[in-house]
mmCIF file of C-alpha atoms in Angstrom:
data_model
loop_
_atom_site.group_PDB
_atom_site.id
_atom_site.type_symbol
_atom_site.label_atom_id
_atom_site.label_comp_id
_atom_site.label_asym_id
_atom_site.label_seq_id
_atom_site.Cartn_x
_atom_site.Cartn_y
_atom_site.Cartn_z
ATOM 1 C CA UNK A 1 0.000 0.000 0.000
ATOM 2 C CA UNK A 2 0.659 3.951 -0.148
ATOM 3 C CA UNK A 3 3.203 4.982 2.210
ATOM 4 C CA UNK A 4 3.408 8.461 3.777
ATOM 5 C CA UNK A 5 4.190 11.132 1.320
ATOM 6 C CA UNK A 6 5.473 14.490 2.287
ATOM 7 C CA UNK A 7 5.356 17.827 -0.392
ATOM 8 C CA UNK A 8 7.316 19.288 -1.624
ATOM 9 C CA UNK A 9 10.084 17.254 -2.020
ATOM 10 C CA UNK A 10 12.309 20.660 -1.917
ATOM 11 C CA UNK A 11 11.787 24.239 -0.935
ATOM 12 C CA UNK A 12 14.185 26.840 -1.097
ATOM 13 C CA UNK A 13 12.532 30.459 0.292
ATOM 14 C CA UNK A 14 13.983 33.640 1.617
ATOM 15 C CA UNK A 15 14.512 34.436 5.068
ATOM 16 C CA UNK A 16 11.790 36.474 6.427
ATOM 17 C CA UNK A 17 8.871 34.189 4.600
ATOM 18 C CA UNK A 18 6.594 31.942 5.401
ATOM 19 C CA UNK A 19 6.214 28.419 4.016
ATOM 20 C CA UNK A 20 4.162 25.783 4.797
ATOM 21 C CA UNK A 21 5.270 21.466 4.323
ATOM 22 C CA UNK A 22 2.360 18.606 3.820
ATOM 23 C CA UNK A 23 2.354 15.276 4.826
ATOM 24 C CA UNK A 24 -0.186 12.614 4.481
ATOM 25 C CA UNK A 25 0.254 9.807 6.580
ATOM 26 C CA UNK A 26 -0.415 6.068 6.036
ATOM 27 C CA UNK A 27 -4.058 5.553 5.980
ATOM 28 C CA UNK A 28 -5.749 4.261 9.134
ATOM 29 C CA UNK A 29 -2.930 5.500 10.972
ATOM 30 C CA UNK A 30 -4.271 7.427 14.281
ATOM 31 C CA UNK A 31 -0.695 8.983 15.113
ATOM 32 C CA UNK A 32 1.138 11.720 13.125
ATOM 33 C CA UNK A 33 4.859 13.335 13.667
ATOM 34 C CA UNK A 34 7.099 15.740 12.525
ATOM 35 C CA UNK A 35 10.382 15.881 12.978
ATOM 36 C CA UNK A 36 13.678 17.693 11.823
ATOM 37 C CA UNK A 37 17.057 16.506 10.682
ATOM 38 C CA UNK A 38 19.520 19.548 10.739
ATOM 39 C CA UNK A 39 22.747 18.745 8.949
ATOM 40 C CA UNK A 40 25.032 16.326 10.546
ATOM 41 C CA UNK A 41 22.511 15.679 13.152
ATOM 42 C CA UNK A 42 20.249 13.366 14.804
ATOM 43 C CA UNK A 43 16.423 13.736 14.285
ATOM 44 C CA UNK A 44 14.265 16.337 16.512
ATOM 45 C CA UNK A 45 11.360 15.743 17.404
ATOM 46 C CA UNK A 46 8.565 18.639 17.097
ATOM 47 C CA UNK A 47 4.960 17.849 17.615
ATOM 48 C CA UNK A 48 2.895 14.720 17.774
ATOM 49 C CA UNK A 49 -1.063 14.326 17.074
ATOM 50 C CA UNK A 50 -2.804 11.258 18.183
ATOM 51 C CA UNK A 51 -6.234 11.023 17.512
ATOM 52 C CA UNK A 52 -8.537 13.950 18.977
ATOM 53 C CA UNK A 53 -6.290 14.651 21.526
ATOM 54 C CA UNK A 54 -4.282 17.857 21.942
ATOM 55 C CA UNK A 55 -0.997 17.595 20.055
ATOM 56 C CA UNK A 56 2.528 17.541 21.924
ATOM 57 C CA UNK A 57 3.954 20.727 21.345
ATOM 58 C CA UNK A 58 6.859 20.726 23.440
ATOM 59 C CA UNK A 59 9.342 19.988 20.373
ATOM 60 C CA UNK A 60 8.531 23.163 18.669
ATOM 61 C CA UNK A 61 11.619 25.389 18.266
ATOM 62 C CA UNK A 62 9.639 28.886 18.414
ATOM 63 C CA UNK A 63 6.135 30.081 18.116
ATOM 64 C CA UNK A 64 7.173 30.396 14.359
ATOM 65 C CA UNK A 65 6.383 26.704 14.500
ATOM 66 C CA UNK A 66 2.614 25.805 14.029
ATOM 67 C CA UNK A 67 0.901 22.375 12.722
ATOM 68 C CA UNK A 68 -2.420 20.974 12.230
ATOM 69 C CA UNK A 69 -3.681 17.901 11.667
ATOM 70 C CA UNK A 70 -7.467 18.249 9.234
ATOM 71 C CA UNK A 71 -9.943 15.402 9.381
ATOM 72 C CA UNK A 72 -7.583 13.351 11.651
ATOM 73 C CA UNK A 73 -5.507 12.522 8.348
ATOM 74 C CA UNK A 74 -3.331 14.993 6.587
ATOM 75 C CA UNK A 75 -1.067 17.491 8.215
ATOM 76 C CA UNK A 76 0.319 21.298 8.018
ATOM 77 C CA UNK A 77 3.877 22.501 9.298
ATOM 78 C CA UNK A 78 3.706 25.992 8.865
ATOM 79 C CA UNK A 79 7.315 27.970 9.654
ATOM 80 C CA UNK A 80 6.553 31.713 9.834
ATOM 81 C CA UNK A 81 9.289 34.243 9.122
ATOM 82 C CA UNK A 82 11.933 31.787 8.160
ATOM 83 C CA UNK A 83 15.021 32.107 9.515
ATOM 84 C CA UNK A 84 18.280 30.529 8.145
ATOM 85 C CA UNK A 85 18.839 28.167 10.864
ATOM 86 C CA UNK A 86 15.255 26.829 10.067
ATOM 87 C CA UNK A 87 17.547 24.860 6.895
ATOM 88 C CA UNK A 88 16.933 21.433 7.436
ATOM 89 C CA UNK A 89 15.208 18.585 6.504
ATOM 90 C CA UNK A 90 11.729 18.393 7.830
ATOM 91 C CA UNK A 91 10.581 14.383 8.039
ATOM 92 C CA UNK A 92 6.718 13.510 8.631
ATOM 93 C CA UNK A 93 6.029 9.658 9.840
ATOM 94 C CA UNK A 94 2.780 7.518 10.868
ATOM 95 C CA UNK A 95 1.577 5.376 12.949
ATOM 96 C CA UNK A 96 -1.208 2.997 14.134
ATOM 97 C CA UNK A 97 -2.642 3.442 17.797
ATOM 98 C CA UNK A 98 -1.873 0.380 18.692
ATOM 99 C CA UNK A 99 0.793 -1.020 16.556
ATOM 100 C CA UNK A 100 2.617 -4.625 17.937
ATOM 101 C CA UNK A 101 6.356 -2.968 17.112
ATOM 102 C CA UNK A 102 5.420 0.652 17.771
ATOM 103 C CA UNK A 103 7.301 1.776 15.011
ATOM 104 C CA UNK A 104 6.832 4.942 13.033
ATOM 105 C CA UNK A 105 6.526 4.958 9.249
ATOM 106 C CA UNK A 106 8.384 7.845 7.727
ATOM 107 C CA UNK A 107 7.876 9.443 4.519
ATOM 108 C CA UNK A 108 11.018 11.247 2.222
ATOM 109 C CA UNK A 109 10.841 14.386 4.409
ATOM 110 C CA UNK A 110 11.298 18.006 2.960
ATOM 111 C CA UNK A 111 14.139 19.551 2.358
ATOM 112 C CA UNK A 112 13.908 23.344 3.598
ATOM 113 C CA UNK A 113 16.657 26.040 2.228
ATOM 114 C CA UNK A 114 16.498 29.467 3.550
ATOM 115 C CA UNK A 115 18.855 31.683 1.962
ATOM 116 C CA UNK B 1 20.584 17.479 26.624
ATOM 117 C CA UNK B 2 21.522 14.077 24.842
ATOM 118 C CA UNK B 3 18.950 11.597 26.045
ATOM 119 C CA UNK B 4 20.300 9.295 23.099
ATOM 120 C CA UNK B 5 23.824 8.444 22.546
ATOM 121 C CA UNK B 6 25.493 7.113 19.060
ATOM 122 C CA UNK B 7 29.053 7.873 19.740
ATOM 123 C CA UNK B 8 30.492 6.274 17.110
ATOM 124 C CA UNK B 9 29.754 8.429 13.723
ATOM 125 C CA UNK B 10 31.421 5.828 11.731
ATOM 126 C CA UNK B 11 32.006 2.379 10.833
ATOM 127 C CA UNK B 12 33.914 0.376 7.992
ATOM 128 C CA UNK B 13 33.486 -3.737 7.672
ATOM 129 C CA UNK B 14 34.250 -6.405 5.634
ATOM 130 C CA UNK B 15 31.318 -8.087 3.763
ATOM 131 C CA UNK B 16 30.308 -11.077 5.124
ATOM 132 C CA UNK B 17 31.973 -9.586 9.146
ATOM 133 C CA UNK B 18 29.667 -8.977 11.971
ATOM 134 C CA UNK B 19 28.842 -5.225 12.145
ATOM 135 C CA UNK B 20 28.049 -4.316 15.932
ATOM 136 C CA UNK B 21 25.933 -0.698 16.445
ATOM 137 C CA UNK B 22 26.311 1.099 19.596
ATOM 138 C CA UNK B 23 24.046 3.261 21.531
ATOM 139 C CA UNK B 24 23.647 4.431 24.864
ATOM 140 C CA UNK B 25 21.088 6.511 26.458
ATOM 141 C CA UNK B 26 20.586 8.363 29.898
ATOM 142 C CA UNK B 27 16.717 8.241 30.483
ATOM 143 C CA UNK B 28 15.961 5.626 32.908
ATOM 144 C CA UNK B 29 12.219 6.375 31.961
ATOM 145 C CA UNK B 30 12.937 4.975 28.414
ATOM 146 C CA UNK B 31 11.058 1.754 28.099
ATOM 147 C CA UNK B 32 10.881 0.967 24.304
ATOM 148 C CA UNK B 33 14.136 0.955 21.843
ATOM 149 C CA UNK B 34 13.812 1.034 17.710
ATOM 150 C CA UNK B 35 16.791 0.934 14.918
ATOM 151 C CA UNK B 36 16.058 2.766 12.035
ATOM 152 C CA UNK B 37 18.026 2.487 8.924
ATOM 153 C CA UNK B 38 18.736 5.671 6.590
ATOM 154 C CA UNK B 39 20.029 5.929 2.859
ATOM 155 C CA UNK B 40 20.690 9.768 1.445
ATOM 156 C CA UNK B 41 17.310 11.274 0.317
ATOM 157 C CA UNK B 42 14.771 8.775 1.267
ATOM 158 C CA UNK B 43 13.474 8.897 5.094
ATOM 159 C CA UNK B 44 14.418 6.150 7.832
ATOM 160 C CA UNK B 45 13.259 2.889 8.082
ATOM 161 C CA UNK B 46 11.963 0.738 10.651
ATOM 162 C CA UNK B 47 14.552 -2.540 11.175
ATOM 163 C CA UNK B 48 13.861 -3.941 14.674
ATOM 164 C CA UNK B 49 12.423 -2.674 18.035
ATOM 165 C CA UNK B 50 13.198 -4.066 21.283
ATOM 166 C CA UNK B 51 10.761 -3.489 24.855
ATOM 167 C CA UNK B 52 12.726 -3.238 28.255
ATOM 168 C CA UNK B 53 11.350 -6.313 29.357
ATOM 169 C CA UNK B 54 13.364 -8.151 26.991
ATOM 170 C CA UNK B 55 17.321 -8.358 26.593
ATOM 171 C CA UNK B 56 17.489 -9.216 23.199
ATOM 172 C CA UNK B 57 15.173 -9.247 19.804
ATOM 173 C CA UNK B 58 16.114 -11.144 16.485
ATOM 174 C CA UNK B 59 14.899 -10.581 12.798
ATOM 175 C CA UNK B 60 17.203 -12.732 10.197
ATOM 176 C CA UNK B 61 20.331 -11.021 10.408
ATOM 177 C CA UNK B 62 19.695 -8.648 12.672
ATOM 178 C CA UNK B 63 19.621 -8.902 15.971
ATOM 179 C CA UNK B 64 18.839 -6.116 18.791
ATOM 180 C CA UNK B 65 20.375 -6.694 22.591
ATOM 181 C CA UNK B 66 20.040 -4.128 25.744
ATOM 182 C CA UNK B 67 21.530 -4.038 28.905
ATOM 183 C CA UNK B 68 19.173 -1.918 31.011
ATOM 184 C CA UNK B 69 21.517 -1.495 33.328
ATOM 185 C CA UNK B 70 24.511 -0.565 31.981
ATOM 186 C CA UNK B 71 21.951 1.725 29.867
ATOM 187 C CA UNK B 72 23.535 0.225 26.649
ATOM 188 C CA UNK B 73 22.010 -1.345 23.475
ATOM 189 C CA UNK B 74 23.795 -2.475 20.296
ATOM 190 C CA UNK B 75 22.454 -3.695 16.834
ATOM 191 C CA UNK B 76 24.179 -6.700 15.663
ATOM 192 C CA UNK B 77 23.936 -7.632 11.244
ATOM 193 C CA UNK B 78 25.340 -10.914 10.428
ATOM 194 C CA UNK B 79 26.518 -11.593 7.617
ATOM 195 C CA UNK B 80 27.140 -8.088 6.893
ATOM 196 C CA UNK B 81 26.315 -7.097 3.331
ATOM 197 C CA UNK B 82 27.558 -4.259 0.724
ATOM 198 C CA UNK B 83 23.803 -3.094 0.709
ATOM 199 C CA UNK B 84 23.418 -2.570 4.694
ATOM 200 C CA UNK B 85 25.873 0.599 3.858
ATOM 201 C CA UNK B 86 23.655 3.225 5.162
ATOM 202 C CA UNK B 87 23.361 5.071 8.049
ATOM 203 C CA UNK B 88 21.850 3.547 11.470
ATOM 204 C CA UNK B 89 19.398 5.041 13.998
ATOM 205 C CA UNK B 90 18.772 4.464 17.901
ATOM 206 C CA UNK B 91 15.887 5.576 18.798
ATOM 207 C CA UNK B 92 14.272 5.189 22.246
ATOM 208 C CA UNK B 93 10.763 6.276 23.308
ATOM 209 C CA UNK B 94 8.680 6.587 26.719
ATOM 210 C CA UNK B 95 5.952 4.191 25.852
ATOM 211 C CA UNK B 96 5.707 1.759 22.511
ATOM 212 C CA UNK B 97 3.606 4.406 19.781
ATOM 213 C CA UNK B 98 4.699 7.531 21.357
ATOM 214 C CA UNK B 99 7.405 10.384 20.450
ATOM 215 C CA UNK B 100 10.826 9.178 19.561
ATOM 216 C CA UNK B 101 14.502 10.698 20.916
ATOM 217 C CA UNK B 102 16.896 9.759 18.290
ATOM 218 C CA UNK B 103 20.696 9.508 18.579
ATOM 219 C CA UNK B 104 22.863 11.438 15.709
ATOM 220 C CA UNK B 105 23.495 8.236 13.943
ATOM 221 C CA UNK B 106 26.286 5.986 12.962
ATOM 222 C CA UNK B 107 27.465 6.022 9.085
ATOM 223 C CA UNK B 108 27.551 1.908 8.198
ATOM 224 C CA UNK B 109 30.087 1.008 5.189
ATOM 225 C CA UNK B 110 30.651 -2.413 4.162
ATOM 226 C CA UNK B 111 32.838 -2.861 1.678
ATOM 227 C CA UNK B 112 32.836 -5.774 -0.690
#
């Protein structure tokens, strides 16, 4: 089946504007989360939706950071006033509520460029 | 703050050799362990998850063990093959389905 897909593949914007990075998760899967891969780092966790329950926030970098989750499927990561440390690749990944391994599905992630 | 621990950034093997992961962590809270495998431009995928209640966790050639107290788990791929060069993931998380704390990731080469 469909995994998760992510658009756009690549962005490149100027600092100072806002962009905004889709994913849309596995369907059926109940859990959605972003994270970011900065260069030569780990990945970061930002927020997490589960359901109808309130998202985890506490990754979020700034209050330039916003996401929503529509119809308990597809999600919005919306950076306001970029700023070139926002540069990274931004990964989405899926899961089921109750999944026997727990793992998270990831799609190809975003590639972010603020010059 | 580095919750998750890969301190090796690198590693080279033979084909065919034993590659052994490392990864250490700090939160005692950390009950569930994953290895996620990453190639350049494509995100990470799952390989093989481990609970705490367990010690170790094998899936063909790989094989996951932890040592909860010494804090310490490794991924194990035997044989090791030109097409496991990629790089590796430890990730650890509270409770099996939640949020994920990642260490920076080892860089596997096996060379034929």
């Amino acid at each position: 089946g469909a995994g998760v897909s992510q658009s756009p593949s690549n962005k490149v914007t100027e600092k100072g504007k806002d962009v905004e990075l889709r994913c849309d998760p596995i369907s059926g899967h109940t859990a959605l989360y972003w994270y970011r891969q900065s260069l030569g780092q780990g990945l970061e966790f930002l927020i997490y939706f589960q359901g109808n329950s309130a998202p985890d926030k506490s990754g979020l970098p700034s209050d330039r950071f916003s996401a929503e989750r529509t119809g308990g499927s597809v999600s919005t990561l919306t950076i306001q006033r970029t700023q070139q440390e926002d540069s990274a690749v931004y990964l989405c990944a899926s899961s089921k509520t109750s999944g026997r391994r727990g793992e998270q599905f990831f799609g190809p992630g975003t590639r972010l460029t603020v010059l | 703050d580095q919750q998750v621990k890969q301190n090796s950034p690198s590693l080279s093997v033979q084909e065919g050799r034993i590659s052994i992961l490392n990864c250490d962590y700090t939160n005692s809270m950390f009950d569930y362990f994953l290895w996620y495998k990453k190639y350049p431009a494509e995100g990470p995928t799952f390989l093989i998850s481990i609970s705490s209640i367990k010690d170790k966790n094998e899936d063909g050639r790989f094989t996951v063990f932890l040592n909860k107290s010494a804090k310490h788990l490794s991924l194990h791929i035997v044989p090791s093959q030109p097409g496991d060069s990629a790089v590796y993931f430890c990730a650890a998380s509270r409770t099996s389905g939640s949020r994920l704390t990642f260490g920076e990731g080892t860089q596997l080469t096996v060379n034929p």
